[in-house]
PDB file of C-alpha atoms and ligand atoms in Angstrom:
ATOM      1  CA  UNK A   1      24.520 -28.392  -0.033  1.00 53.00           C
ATOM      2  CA  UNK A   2      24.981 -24.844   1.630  1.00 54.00           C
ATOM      3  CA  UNK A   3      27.275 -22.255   0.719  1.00 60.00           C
ATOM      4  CA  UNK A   4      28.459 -18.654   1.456  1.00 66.00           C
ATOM      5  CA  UNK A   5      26.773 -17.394   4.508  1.00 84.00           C
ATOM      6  CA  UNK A   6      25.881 -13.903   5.635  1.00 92.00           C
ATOM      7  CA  UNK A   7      24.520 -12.682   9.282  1.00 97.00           C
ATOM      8  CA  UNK A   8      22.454  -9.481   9.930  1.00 98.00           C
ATOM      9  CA  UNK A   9      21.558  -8.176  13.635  1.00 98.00           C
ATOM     10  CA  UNK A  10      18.475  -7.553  14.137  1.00 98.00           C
ATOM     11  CA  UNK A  11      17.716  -4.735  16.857  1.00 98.00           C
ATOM     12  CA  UNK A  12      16.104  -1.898  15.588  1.00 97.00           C
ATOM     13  CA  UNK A  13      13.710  -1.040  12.762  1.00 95.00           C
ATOM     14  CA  UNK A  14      15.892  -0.033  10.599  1.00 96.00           C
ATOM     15  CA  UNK A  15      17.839  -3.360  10.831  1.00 98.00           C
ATOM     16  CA  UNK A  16      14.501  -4.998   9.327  1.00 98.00           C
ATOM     17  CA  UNK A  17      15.051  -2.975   6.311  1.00 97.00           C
ATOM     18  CA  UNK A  18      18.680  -3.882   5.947  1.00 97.00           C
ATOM     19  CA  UNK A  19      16.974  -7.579   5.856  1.00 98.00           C
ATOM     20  CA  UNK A  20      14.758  -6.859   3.552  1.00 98.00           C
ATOM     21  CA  UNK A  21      17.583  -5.490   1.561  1.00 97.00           C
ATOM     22  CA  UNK A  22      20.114  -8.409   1.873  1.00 97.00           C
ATOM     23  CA  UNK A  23      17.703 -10.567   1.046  1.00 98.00           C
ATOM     24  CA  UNK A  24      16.239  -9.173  -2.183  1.00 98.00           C
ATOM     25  CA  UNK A  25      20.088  -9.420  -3.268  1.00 97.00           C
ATOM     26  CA  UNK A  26      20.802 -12.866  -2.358  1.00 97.00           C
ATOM     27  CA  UNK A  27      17.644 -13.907  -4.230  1.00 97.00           C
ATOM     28  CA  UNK A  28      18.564 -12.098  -7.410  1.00 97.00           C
ATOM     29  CA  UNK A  29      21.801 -13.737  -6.852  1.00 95.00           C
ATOM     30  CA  UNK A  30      19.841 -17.077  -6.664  1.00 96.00           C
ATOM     31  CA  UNK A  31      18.487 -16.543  -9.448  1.00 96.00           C
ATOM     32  CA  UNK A  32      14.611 -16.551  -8.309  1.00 97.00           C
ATOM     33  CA  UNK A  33      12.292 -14.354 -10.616  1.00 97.00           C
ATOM     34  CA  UNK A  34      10.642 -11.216  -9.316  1.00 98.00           C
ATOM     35  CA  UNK A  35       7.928 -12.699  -7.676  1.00 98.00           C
ATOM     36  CA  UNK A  36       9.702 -15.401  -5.247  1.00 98.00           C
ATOM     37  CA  UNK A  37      11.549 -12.383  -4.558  1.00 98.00           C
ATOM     38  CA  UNK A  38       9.114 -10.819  -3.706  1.00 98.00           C
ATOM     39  CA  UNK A  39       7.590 -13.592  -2.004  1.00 98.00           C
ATOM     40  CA  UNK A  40      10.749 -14.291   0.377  1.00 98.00           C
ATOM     41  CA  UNK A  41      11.657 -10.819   1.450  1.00 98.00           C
ATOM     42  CA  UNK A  42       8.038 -10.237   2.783  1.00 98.00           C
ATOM     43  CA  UNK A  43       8.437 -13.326   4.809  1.00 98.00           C
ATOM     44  CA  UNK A  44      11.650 -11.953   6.074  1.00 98.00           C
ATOM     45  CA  UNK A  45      10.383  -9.102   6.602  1.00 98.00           C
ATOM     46  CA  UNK A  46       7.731 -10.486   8.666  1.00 98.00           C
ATOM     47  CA  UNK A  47       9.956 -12.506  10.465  1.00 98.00           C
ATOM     48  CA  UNK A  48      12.650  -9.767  10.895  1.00 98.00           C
ATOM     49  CA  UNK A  49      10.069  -7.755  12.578  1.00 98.00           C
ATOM     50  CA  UNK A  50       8.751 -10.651  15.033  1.00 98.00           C
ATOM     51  CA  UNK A  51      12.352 -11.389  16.377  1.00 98.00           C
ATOM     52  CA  UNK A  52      12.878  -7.696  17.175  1.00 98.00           C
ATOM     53  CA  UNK A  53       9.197  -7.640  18.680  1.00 97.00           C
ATOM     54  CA  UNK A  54       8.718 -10.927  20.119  1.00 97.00           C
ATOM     55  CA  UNK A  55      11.951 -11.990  20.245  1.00 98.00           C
ATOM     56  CA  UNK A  56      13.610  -9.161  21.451  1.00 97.00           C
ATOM     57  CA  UNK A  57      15.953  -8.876  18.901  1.00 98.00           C
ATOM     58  CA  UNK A  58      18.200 -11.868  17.666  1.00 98.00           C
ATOM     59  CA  UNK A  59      19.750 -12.369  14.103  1.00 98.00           C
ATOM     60  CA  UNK A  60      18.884 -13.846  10.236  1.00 98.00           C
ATOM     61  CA  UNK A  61      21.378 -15.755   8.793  1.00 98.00           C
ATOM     62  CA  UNK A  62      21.451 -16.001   4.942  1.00 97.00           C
ATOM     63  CA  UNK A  63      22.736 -19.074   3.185  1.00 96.00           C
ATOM     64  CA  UNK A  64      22.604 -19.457  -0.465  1.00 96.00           C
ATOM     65  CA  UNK A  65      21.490 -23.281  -1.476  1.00 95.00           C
ATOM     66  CA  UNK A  66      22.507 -25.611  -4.399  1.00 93.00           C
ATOM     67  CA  UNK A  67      21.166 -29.064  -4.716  1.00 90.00           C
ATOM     68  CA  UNK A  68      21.506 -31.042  -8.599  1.00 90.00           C
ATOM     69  CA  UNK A  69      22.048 -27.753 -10.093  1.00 88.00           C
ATOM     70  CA  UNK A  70      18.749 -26.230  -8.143  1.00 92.00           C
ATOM     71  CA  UNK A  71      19.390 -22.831  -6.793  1.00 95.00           C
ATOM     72  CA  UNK A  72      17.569 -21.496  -3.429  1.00 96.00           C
ATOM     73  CA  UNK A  73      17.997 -19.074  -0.554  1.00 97.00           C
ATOM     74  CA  UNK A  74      17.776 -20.420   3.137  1.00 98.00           C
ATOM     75  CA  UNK A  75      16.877 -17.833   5.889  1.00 98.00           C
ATOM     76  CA  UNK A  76      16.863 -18.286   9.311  1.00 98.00           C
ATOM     77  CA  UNK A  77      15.998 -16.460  12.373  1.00 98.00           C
ATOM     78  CA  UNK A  78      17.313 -16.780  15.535  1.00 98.00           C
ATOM     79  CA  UNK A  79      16.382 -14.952  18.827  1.00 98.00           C
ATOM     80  CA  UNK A  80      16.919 -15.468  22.641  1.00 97.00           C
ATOM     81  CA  UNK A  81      13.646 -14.470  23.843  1.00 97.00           C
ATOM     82  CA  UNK A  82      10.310 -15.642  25.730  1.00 98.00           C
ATOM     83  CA  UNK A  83      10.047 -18.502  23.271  1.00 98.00           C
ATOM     84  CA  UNK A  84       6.047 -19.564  21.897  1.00 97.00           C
ATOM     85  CA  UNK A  85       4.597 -21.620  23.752  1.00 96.00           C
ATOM     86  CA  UNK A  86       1.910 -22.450  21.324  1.00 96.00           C
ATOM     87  CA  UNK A  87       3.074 -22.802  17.943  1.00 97.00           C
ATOM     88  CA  UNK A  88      -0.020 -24.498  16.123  1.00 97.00           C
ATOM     89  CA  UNK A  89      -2.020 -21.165  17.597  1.00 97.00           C
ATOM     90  CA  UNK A  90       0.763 -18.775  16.764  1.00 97.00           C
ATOM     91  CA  UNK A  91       0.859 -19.706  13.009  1.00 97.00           C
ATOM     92  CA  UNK A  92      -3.276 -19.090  13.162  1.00 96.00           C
ATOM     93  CA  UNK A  93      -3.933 -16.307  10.936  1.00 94.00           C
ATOM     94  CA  UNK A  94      -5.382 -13.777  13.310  1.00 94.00           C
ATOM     95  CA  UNK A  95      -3.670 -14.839  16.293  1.00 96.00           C
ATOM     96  CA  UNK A  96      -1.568 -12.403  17.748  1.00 96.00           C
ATOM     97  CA  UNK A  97      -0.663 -11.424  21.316  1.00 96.00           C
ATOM     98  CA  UNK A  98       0.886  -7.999  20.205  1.00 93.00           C
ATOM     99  CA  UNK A  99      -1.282  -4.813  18.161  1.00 89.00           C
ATOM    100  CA  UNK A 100      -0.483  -7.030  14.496  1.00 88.00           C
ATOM    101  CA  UNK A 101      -3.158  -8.620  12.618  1.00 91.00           C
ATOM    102  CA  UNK A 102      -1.573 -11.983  13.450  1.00 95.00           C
ATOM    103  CA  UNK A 103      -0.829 -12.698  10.071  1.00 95.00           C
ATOM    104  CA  UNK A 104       2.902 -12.690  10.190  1.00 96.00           C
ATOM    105  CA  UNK A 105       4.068 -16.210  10.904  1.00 97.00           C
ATOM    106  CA  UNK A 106       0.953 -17.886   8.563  1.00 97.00           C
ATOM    107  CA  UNK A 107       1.844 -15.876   5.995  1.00 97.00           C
ATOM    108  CA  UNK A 108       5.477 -16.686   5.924  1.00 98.00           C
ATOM    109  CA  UNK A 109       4.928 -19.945   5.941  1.00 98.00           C
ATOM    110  CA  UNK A 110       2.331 -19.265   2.768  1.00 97.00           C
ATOM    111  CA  UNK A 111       4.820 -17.513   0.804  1.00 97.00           C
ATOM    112  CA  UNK A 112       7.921 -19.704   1.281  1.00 97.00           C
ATOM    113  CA  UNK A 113       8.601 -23.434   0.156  1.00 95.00           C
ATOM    114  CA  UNK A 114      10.331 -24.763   3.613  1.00 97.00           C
ATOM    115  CA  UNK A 115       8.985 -23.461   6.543  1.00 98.00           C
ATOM    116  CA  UNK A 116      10.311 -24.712   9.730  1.00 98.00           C
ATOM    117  CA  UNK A 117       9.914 -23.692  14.007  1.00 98.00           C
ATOM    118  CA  UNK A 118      11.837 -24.445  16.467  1.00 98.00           C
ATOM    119  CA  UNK A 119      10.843 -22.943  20.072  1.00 97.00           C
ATOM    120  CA  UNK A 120      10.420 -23.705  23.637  1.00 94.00           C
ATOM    121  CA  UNK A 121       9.154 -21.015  26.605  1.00 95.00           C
ATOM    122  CA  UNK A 122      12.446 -20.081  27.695  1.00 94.00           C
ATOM    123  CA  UNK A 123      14.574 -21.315  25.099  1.00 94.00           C
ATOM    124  CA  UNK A 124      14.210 -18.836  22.196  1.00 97.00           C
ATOM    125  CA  UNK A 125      12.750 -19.192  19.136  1.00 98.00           C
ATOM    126  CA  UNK A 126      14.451 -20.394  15.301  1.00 98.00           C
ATOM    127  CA  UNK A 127      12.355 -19.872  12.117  1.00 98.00           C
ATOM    128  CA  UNK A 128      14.071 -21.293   9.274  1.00 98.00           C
ATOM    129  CA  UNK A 129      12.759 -20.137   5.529  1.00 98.00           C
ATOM    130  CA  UNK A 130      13.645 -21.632   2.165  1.00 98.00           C
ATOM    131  CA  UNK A 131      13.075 -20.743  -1.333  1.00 97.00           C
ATOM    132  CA  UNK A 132      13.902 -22.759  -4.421  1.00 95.00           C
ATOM    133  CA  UNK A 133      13.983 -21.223  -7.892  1.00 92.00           C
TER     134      UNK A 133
ATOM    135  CA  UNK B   1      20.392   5.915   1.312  1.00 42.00           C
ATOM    136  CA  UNK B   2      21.094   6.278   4.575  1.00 43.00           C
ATOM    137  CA  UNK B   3      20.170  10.032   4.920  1.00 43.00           C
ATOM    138  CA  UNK B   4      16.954   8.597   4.336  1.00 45.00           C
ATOM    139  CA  UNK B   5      16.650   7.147   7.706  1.00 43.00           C
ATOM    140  CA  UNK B   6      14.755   9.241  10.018  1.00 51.00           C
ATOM    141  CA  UNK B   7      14.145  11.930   7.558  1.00 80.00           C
ATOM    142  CA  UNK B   8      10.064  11.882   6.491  1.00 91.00           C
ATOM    143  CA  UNK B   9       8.248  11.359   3.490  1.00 94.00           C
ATOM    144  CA  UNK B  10       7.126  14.495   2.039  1.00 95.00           C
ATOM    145  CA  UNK B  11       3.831  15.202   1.538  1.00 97.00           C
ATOM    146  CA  UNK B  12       2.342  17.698  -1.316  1.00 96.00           C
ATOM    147  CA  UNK B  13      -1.116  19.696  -2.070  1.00 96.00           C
ATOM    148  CA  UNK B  14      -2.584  19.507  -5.080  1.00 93.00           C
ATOM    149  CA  UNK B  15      -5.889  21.138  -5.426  1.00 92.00           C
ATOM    150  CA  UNK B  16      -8.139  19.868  -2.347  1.00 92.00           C
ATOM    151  CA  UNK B  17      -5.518  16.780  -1.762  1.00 96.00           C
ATOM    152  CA  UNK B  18      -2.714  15.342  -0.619  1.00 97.00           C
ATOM    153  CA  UNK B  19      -0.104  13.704  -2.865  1.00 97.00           C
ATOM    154  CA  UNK B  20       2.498  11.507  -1.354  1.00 97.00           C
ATOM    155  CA  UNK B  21       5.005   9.744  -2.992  1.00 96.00           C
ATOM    156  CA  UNK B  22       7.015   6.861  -1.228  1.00 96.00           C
ATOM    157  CA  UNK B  23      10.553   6.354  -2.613  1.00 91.00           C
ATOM    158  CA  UNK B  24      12.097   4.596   0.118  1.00 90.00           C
ATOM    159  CA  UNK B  25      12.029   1.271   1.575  1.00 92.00           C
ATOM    160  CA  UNK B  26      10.229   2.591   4.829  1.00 93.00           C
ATOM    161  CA  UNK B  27      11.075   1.875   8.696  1.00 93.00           C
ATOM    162  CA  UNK B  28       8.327   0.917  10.772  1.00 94.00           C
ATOM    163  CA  UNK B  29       8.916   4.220  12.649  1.00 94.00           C
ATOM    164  CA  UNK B  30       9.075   6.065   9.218  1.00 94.00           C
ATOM    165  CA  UNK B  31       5.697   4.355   8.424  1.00 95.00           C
ATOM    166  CA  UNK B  32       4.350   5.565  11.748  1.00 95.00           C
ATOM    167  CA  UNK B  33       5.250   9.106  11.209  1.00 96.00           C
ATOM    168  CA  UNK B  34       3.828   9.321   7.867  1.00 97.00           C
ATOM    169  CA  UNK B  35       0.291   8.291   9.464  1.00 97.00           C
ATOM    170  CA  UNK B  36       1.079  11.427  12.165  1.00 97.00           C
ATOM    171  CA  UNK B  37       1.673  13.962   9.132  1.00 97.00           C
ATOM    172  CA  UNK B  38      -0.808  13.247   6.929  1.00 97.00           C
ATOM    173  CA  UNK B  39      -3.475  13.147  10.111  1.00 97.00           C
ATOM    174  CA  UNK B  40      -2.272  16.312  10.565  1.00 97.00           C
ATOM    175  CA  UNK B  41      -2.119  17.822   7.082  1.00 97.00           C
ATOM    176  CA  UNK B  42      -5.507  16.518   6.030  1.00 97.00           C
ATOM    177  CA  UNK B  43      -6.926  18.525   9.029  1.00 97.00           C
ATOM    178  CA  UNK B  44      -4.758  22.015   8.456  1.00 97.00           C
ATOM    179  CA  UNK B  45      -5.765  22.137   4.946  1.00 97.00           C
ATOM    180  CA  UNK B  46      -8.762  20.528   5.332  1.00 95.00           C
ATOM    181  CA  UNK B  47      -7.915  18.143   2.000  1.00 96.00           C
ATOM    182  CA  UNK B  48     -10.838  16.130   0.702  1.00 95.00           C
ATOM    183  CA  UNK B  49      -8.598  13.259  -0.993  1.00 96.00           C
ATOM    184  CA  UNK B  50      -5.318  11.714  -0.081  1.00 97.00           C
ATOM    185  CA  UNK B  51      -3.063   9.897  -3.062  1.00 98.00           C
ATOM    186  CA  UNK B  52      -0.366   7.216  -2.000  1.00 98.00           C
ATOM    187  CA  UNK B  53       1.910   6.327  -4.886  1.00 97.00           C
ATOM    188  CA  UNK B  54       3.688   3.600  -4.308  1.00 97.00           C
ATOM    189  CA  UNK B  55       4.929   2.222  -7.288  1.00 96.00           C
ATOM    190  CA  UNK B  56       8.231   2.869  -5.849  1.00 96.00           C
ATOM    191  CA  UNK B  57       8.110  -0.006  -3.305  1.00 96.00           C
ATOM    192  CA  UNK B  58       9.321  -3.436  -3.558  1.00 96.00           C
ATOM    193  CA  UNK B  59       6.829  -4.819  -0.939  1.00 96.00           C
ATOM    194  CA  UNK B  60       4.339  -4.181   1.155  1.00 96.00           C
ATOM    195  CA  UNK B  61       4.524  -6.707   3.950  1.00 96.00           C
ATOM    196  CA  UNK B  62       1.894  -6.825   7.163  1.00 95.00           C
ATOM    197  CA  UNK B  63       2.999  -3.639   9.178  1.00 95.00           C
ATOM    198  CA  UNK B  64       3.002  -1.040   5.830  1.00 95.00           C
ATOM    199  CA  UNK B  65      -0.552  -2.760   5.001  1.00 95.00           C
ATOM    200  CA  UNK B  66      -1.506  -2.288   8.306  1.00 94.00           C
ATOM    201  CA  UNK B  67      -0.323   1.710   8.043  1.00 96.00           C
ATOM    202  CA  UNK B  68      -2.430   2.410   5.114  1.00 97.00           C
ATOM    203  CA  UNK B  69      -5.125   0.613   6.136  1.00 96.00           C
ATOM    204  CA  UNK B  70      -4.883   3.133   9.318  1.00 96.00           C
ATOM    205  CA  UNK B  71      -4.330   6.133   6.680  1.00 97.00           C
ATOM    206  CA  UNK B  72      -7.297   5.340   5.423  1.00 97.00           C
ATOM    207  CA  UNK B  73      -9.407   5.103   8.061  1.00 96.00           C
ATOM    208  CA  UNK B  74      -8.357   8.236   9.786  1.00 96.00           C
ATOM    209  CA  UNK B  75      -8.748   9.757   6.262  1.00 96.00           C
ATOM    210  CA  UNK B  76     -12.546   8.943   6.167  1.00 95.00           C
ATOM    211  CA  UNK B  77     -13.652   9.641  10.051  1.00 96.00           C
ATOM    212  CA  UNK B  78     -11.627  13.023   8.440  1.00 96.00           C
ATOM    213  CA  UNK B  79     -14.105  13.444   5.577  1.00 94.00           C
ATOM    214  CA  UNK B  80     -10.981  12.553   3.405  1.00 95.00           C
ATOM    215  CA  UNK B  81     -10.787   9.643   0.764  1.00 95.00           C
ATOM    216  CA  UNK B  82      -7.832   7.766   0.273  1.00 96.00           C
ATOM    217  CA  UNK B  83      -6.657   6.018  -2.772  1.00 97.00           C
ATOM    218  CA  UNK B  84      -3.466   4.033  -2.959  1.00 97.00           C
ATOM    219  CA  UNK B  85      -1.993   3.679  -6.554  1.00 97.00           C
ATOM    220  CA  UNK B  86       0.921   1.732  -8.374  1.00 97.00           C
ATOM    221  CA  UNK B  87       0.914  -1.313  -6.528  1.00 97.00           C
ATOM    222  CA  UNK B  88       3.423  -3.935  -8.712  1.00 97.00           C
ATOM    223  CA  UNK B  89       1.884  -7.078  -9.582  1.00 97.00           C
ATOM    224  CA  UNK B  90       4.636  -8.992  -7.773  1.00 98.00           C
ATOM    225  CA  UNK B  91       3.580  -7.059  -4.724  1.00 97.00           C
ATOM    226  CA  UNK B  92       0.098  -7.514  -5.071  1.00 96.00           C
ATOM    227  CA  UNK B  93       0.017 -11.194  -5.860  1.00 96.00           C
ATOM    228  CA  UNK B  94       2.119 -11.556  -2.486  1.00 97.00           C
ATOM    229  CA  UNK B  95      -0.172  -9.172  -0.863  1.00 96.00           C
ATOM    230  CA  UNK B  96      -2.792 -12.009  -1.539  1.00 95.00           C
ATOM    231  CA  UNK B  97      -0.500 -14.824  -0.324  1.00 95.00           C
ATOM    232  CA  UNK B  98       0.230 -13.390   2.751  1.00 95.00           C
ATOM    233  CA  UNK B  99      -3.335 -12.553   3.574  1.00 94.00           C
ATOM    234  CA  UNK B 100      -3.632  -9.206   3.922  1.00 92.00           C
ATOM    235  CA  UNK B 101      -6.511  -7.303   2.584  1.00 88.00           C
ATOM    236  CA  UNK B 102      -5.921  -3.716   2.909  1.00 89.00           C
ATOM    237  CA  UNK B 103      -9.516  -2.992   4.923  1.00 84.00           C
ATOM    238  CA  UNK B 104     -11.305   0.252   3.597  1.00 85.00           C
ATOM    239  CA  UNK B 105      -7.833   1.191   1.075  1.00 92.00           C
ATOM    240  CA  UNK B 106      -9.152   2.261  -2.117  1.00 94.00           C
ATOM    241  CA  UNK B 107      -6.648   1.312  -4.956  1.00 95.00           C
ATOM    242  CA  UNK B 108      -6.217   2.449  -8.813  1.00 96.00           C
ATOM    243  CA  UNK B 109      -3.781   1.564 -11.212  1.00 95.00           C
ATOM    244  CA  UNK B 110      -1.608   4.966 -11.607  1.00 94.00           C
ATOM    245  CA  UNK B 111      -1.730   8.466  -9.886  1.00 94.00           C
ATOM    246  CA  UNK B 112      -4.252   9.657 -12.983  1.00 94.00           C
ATOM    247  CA  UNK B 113      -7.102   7.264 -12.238  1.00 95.00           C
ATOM    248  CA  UNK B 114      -6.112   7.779  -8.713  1.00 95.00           C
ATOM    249  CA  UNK B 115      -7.042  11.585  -8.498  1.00 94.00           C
ATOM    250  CA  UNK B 116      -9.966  10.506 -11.022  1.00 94.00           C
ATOM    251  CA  UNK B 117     -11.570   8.107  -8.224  1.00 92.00           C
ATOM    252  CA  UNK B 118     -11.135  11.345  -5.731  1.00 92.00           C
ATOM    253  CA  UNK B 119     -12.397  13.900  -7.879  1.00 90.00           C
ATOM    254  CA  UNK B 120     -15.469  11.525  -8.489  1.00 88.00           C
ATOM    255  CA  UNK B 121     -15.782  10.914  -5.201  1.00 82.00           C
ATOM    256  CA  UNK B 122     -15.841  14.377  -4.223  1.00 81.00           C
ATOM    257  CA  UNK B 123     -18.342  15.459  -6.874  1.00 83.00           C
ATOM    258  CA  UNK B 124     -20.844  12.939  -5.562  1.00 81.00           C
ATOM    259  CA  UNK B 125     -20.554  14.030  -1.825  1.00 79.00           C
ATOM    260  CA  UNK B 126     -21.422  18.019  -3.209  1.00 79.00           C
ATOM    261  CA  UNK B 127     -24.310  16.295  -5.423  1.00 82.00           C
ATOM    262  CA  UNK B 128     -25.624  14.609  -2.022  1.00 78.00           C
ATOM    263  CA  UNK B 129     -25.035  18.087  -0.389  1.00 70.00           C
ATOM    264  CA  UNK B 130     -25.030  21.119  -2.433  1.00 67.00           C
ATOM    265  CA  UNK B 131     -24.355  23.607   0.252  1.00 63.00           C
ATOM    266  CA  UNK B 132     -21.648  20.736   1.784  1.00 53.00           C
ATOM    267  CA  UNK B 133     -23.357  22.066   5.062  1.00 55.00           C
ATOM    268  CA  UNK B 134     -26.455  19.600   5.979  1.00 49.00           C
ATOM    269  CA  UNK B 135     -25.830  16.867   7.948  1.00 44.00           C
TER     270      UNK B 135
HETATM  271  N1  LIG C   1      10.217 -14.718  17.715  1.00 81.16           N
HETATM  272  C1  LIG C   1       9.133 -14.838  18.494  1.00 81.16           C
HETATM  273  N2  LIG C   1       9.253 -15.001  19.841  1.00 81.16           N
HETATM  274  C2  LIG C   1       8.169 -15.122  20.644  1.00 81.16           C
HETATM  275  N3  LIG C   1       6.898 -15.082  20.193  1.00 81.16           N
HETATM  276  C3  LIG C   1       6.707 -14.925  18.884  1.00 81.16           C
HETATM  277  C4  LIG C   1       7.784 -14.797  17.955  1.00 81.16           C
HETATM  278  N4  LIG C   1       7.277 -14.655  16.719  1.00 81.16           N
HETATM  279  C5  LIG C   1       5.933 -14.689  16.854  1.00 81.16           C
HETATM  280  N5  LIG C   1       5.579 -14.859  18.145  1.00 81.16           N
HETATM  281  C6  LIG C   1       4.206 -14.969  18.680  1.00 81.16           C
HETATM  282  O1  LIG C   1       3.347 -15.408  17.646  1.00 81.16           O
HETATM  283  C7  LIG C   1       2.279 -14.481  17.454  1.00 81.16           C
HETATM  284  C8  LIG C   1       1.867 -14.452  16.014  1.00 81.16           C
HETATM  285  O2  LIG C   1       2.900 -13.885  15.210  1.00 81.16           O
HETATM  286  P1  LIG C   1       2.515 -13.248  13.803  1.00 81.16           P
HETATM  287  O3  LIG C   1       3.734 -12.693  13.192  1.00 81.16           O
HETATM  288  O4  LIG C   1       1.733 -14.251  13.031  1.00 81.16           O
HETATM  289  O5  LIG C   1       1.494 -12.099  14.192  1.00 81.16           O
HETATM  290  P2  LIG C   1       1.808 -10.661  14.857  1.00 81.16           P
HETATM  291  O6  LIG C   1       3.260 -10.352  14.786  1.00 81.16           O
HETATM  292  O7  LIG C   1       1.190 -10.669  16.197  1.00 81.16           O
HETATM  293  O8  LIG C   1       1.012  -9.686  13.874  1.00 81.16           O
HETATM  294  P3  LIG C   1       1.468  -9.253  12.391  1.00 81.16           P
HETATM  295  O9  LIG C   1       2.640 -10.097  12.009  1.00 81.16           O
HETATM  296  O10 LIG C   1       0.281  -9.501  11.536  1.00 81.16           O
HETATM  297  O11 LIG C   1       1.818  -7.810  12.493  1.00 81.16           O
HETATM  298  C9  LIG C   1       2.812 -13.168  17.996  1.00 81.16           C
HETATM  299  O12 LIG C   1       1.779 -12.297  18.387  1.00 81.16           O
HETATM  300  C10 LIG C   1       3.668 -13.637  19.167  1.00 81.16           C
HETATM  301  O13 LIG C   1       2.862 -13.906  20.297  1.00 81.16           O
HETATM  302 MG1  LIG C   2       4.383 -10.592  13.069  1.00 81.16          MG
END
């Protein structure tokens, strides 16, 4: 079960920050301790930073989750850009076709509980992010 | 908050180093021009350490690693050492998680053990070198 929704743009750096920001709040509102907090906006921001990079530009859209009384925070990211065309070697740590360590994607995936891609070459790319308290 | 934005993070002497203290949940651009003015400063005053406090931050995710990692490296080829202190546990344990190691950052606890590792650091390079002139 979702509820209230919120949508950030994502087109400069600053805008990553505002992510960051929104969702540090909507996990404290979630009720997930300091360290899932701390664990999902990293991965946000990580994300945040590959749809203005990769993706050039796009949006996250928050959405605050309830299931049997269990409490979460759902991201996802959505951008119209080149797409990946290899997503097994994108999520390699070390793979990277820009100046980053390539450790963005694995590591998201690492610090979140739902991890999911969606992309084509041509079609965009959606990263949706989850974590349960 | 927003006045923040585009304004940079200012950097202090203290002694032979260079004290900076991040308060602000930093821009990738902001990041970038903190790595400019402390290249610079560490050259004009010819510092011998470099202290990064940043207790203040919430997270250090893969580009802000990546920036002190860079510090850090420019530091040394600078004759500089750099020492980042006050990381939060959450941050670090995440840190770990995310798989970033922070290449060639020196880290203590607080600011005091910080300027502790520098000043130790520095008083073995004039033991190795007296006159701080052979090569
Ligand atoms: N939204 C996206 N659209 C298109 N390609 C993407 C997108 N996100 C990631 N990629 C591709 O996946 C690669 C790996 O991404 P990842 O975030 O793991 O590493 P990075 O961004 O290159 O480096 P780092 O995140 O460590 O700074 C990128 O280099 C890029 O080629
Ligand atoms: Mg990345």
């Amino acid at each position: 079960m979702a509820t209230p929704r919120s949508t950030l743009q994502i087109r400069t750096s600053e805008d990553i920050v505002r992510v960051r920001q929104e969702v540090r709040a909507r996990a404290i509102e979630a009720g997930l301790g300091l360290v899932d907090q701390t664990k999902i906006v990293t991965a946000a921001s990580e994300l945040a930073r590959n749809t203005l990079e990769y993706g050039r530009g796009g949006e996250a859209r928050l959405e605050m989750l309830q299931d049997h009384g269990r409490r979460g925070l759902r991201i996802v990211f959505e951008d119209r850009g080149p797409g990946i065309p290899d997503i097994d070697q994108a999520l390699r740590d070390g793979f990277t076709t820009g100046k980053g360590m390539g450790l963005g994607l694995g590591g998201a995936r690492r610090l979140c509980n739902e991890f999911n891609i969606v992309s084509a070459p041509g079609e965009g790319t959606r990263i949706t992010i989850a974590r349960w308290k | 908050m927003a006045s923040d934005v585009g304004d940079r993070i200012p950097i202090l002497k203290l002694g032979d180093a260079l004290l900076v203290t991040i308060q602000v949940d930093m821009h990738d651009r902001l990041a970038l021009a903190l790595e400019d003015d402390l290249t610079n400063r560490i050259v004009q005053t010819s510092a011998k350490g470099v202290l990064i406090d940043i207790s203040a931050l919430e997270i250090v995710d893969s580009f802000i690693g990546r920036t002190l990692a860079s510090i850090a490296q420019i530091a040394r080829v600078l004759d500089a050492e750099t020492v980042v202190v006050g990381m939060r546990p959450a941050v670090a344990i995440t840190l770990v998680e995310l798989g970033l190691s922070l290449p060639g950052v020196r880290t203590a606890l607080n600011a005091e053990r910080g300027m502790a590792l520098i000043r130790t650091h520095r008083a073995d390079e004039l033991d190795a070198d007296p006159d701080g002139d052979a090569a």
